[in-house]
Amino acid sequence: MSVTIRKAESKDVSSLLILMNSYIVDFYKREKPNQEDLTRLVMNLLDNPSAGIQFVVEEKEEIIGFATLYYTFSTLQVKRAAILNDLFIHERMRGKKIGEKLFEKCVEYIREQNFAYMTWETAHDNLAAQALYDKMGGKRSEWLSYSIS
């Protein structure tokens, strides 16, 4: 199977919105987001490349996956760092090592751009993602993750 992984472009917005809705609603079982808000989120990265980047996976001119990196900084390493916020492959395309290729693209990108590191989180019950990240050489953090709403 031949896929292309590339930086998202304006022409991808409608396909990205469909995939992101599937990611949010079907995969994570969350309420469907406001479409204007979701569109603004996608457009923010296209319009403000200093905020982050989205990669898309294309197979036969159809977008079947995406990954989102948001940028932050590492004070300890005095460099930019990346947060892999999303990595999603359409359900019918899973099990074909496409997620591995997309993850590798993100790692390649942060290394080429001389980032300090890439960090990410996954749900405790997302065993498939954990297996992928372990296989790809990811190390479980020594840091505890906190959040507040």
PDB file of N, CA and C in Angstrom, residues 8 13 16-17 19-21 23-24 33-49 51-54 66-70 85-86:
ATOM      1  N   ALA A   8      -0.380  19.461   5.866  1.00  0.00           N
ATOM      2  CA  ALA A   8      -1.737  19.832   5.467  1.00  0.00           C
ATOM      3  C   ALA A   8      -1.721  21.163   4.737  1.00  0.00           C
ATOM      4  N   VAL A  13      -8.861  21.131   4.034  1.00  0.00           N
ATOM      5  CA  VAL A  13      -9.688  21.498   5.185  1.00  0.00           C
ATOM      6  C   VAL A  13     -10.959  20.666   5.267  1.00  0.00           C
ATOM      7  N   LEU A  16     -10.119  17.131   6.284  1.00  0.00           N
ATOM      8  CA  LEU A  16      -9.634  17.125   7.664  1.00  0.00           C
ATOM      9  C   LEU A  16     -10.793  17.251   8.650  1.00  0.00           C
ATOM     10  N   LEU A  17     -11.744  18.115   8.352  1.00  0.00           N
ATOM     11  CA  LEU A  17     -12.891  18.290   9.245  1.00  0.00           C
ATOM     12  C   LEU A  17     -13.680  16.990   9.393  1.00  0.00           C
ATOM     13  N   LEU A  19     -12.485  13.886   9.052  1.00  0.00           N
ATOM     14  CA  LEU A  19     -11.667  12.975   9.858  1.00  0.00           C
ATOM     15  C   LEU A  19     -11.614  13.401  11.322  1.00  0.00           C
ATOM     16  N   MET A  20     -11.498  14.700  11.564  1.00  0.00           N
ATOM     17  CA  MET A  20     -11.417  15.179  12.940  1.00  0.00           C
ATOM     18  C   MET A  20     -12.732  14.955  13.676  1.00  0.00           C
ATOM     19  N   ASN A  21     -13.855  15.081  12.976  1.00  0.00           N
ATOM     20  CA  ASN A  21     -15.146  14.764  13.588  1.00  0.00           C
ATOM     21  C   ASN A  21     -15.220  13.280  13.938  1.00  0.00           C
ATOM     22  N   TYR A  23     -12.681  11.348  14.612  1.00  0.00           N
ATOM     23  CA  TYR A  23     -11.752  11.199  15.737  1.00  0.00           C
ATOM     24  C   TYR A  23     -12.420  11.590  17.052  1.00  0.00           C
ATOM     25  N   ILE A  24     -13.089  12.718  17.052  1.00  0.00           N
ATOM     26  CA  ILE A  24     -13.711  13.231  18.271  1.00  0.00           C
ATOM     27  C   ILE A  24     -14.960  12.436  18.646  1.00  0.00           C
ATOM     28  N   PRO A  33     -18.265  18.566  17.882  1.00  0.00           N
ATOM     29  CA  PRO A  33     -17.865  19.948  18.158  1.00  0.00           C
ATOM     30  C   PRO A  33     -18.584  20.935  17.238  1.00  0.00           C
ATOM     31  N   ASN A  34     -18.614  22.171  17.673  1.00  0.00           N
ATOM     32  CA  ASN A  34     -19.121  23.248  16.837  1.00  0.00           C
ATOM     33  C   ASN A  34     -18.223  23.315  15.608  1.00  0.00           C
ATOM     34  N   GLN A  35     -18.812  23.247  14.433  1.00  0.00           N
ATOM     35  CA  GLN A  35     -18.028  23.164  13.202  1.00  0.00           C
ATOM     36  C   GLN A  35     -17.251  24.443  12.899  1.00  0.00           C
ATOM     37  N   GLU A  36     -17.792  25.582  13.298  1.00  0.00           N
ATOM     38  CA  GLU A  36     -17.035  26.828  13.117  1.00  0.00           C
ATOM     39  C   GLU A  36     -15.785  26.814  13.990  1.00  0.00           C
ATOM     40  N   ASP A  37     -15.916  26.321  15.228  1.00  0.00           N
ATOM     41  CA  ASP A  37     -14.759  26.241  16.129  1.00  0.00           C
ATOM     42  C   ASP A  37     -13.716  25.262  15.588  1.00  0.00           C
ATOM     43  N   LEU A  38     -14.187  24.129  15.087  1.00  0.00           N
ATOM     44  CA  LEU A  38     -13.255  23.133  14.552  1.00  0.00           C
ATOM     45  C   LEU A  38     -12.540  23.678  13.309  1.00  0.00           C
ATOM     46  N   THR A  39     -13.277  24.365  12.473  1.00  0.00           N
ATOM     47  CA  THR A  39     -12.671  24.970  11.290  1.00  0.00           C
ATOM     48  C   THR A  39     -11.625  25.996  11.697  1.00  0.00           C
ATOM     49  N   ARG A  40     -11.937  26.816  12.698  1.00  0.00           N
ATOM     50  CA  ARG A  40     -10.953  27.809  13.173  1.00  0.00           C
ATOM     51  C   ARG A  40      -9.693  27.120  13.687  1.00  0.00           C
ATOM     52  N   LEU A  41      -9.859  25.993  14.363  1.00  0.00           N
ATOM     53  CA  LEU A  41      -8.707  25.250  14.871  1.00  0.00           C
ATOM     54  C   LEU A  41      -7.799  24.807  13.724  1.00  0.00           C
ATOM     55  N   VAL A  42      -8.386  24.226  12.697  1.00  0.00           N
ATOM     56  CA  VAL A  42      -7.604  23.771  11.547  1.00  0.00           C
ATOM     57  C   VAL A  42      -6.955  24.968  10.849  1.00  0.00           C
ATOM     58  N   MET A  43      -7.736  26.017  10.646  1.00  0.00           N
ATOM     59  CA  MET A  43      -7.219  27.191   9.947  1.00  0.00           C
ATOM     60  C   MET A  43      -6.121  27.895  10.749  1.00  0.00           C
ATOM     61  N   ASN A  44      -6.202  27.840  12.070  1.00  0.00           N
ATOM     62  CA  ASN A  44      -5.180  28.475  12.900  1.00  0.00           C
ATOM     63  C   ASN A  44      -3.795  27.925  12.581  1.00  0.00           C
ATOM     64  N   LEU A  45      -3.689  26.623  12.418  1.00  0.00           N
ATOM     65  CA  LEU A  45      -2.388  26.037  12.101  1.00  0.00           C
ATOM     66  C   LEU A  45      -1.940  26.385  10.680  1.00  0.00           C
ATOM     67  N   LEU A  46      -2.892  26.459   9.762  1.00  0.00           N
ATOM     68  CA  LEU A  46      -2.534  26.828   8.388  1.00  0.00           C
ATOM     69  C   LEU A  46      -2.116  28.294   8.305  1.00  0.00           C
ATOM     70  N   ASP A  47      -2.817  29.134   9.066  1.00  0.00           N
ATOM     71  CA  ASP A  47      -2.543  30.573   9.014  1.00  0.00           C
ATOM     72  C   ASP A  47      -1.397  31.001   9.927  1.00  0.00           C
ATOM     73  N   ASN A  48      -1.081  30.193  10.922  1.00  0.00           N
ATOM     74  CA  ASN A  48      -0.050  30.534  11.912  1.00  0.00           C
ATOM     75  C   ASN A  48       0.925  29.366  12.069  1.00  0.00           C
ATOM     76  N   PRO A  49       1.804  29.186  11.106  1.00  0.00           N
ATOM     77  CA  PRO A  49       2.712  28.033  11.171  1.00  0.00           C
ATOM     78  C   PRO A  49       3.636  28.030  12.384  1.00  0.00           C
ATOM     79  N   ALA A  51       2.583  28.203  15.320  1.00  0.00           N
ATOM     80  CA  ALA A  51       1.816  27.563  16.391  1.00  0.00           C
ATOM     81  C   ALA A  51       1.898  26.037  16.336  1.00  0.00           C
ATOM     82  N   GLY A  52       2.108  25.491  15.141  1.00  0.00           N
ATOM     83  CA  GLY A  52       2.158  24.043  15.001  1.00  0.00           C
ATOM     84  C   GLY A  52       1.981  23.635  13.557  1.00  0.00           C
ATOM     85  N   ILE A  53       1.785  22.346  13.361  1.00  0.00           N
ATOM     86  CA  ILE A  53       1.677  21.791  12.014  1.00  0.00           C
ATOM     87  C   ILE A  53       0.755  20.575  12.053  1.00  0.00           C
ATOM     88  N   GLN A  54       0.032  20.373  10.967  1.00  0.00           N
ATOM     89  CA  GLN A  54      -0.712  19.135  10.795  1.00  0.00           C
ATOM     90  C   GLN A  54      -0.149  18.416   9.583  1.00  0.00           C
ATOM     91  N   PHE A  66      -4.358  11.802  10.010  1.00  0.00           N
ATOM     92  CA  PHE A  66      -3.707  13.076  10.301  1.00  0.00           C
ATOM     93  C   PHE A  66      -2.974  12.998  11.627  1.00  0.00           C
ATOM     94  N   ALA A  67      -2.028  13.888  11.781  1.00  0.00           N
ATOM     95  CA  ALA A  67      -1.326  14.077  13.055  1.00  0.00           C
ATOM     96  C   ALA A  67      -1.191  15.578  13.269  1.00  0.00           C
ATOM     97  N   THR A  68      -1.322  15.990  14.521  1.00  0.00           N
ATOM     98  CA  THR A  68      -1.223  17.404  14.865  1.00  0.00           C
ATOM     99  C   THR A  68      -0.111  17.607  15.876  1.00  0.00           C
ATOM    100  N   LEU A  69       0.823  18.482  15.535  1.00  0.00           N
ATOM    101  CA  LEU A  69       1.887  18.884  16.455  1.00  0.00           C
ATOM    102  C   LEU A  69       1.666  20.346  16.830  1.00  0.00           C
ATOM    103  N   TYR A  70       1.613  20.614  18.128  1.00  0.00           N
ATOM    104  CA  TYR A  70       1.578  21.985  18.617  1.00  0.00           C
ATOM    105  C   TYR A  70       2.945  22.285  19.209  1.00  0.00           C
ATOM    106  N   ASN A  85      -0.429  16.098  19.609  1.00  0.00           N
ATOM    107  CA  ASN A  85      -1.750  16.153  20.240  1.00  0.00           C
ATOM    108  C   ASN A  85      -2.699  15.111  19.655  1.00  0.00           C
ATOM    109  N   ASP A  86      -2.519  14.791  18.386  1.00  0.00           N
ATOM    110  CA  ASP A  86      -3.420  13.847  17.723  1.00  0.00           C
ATOM    111  C   ASP A  86      -2.625  12.986  16.750  1.00  0.00           C
TER     112      ASP A  86
END
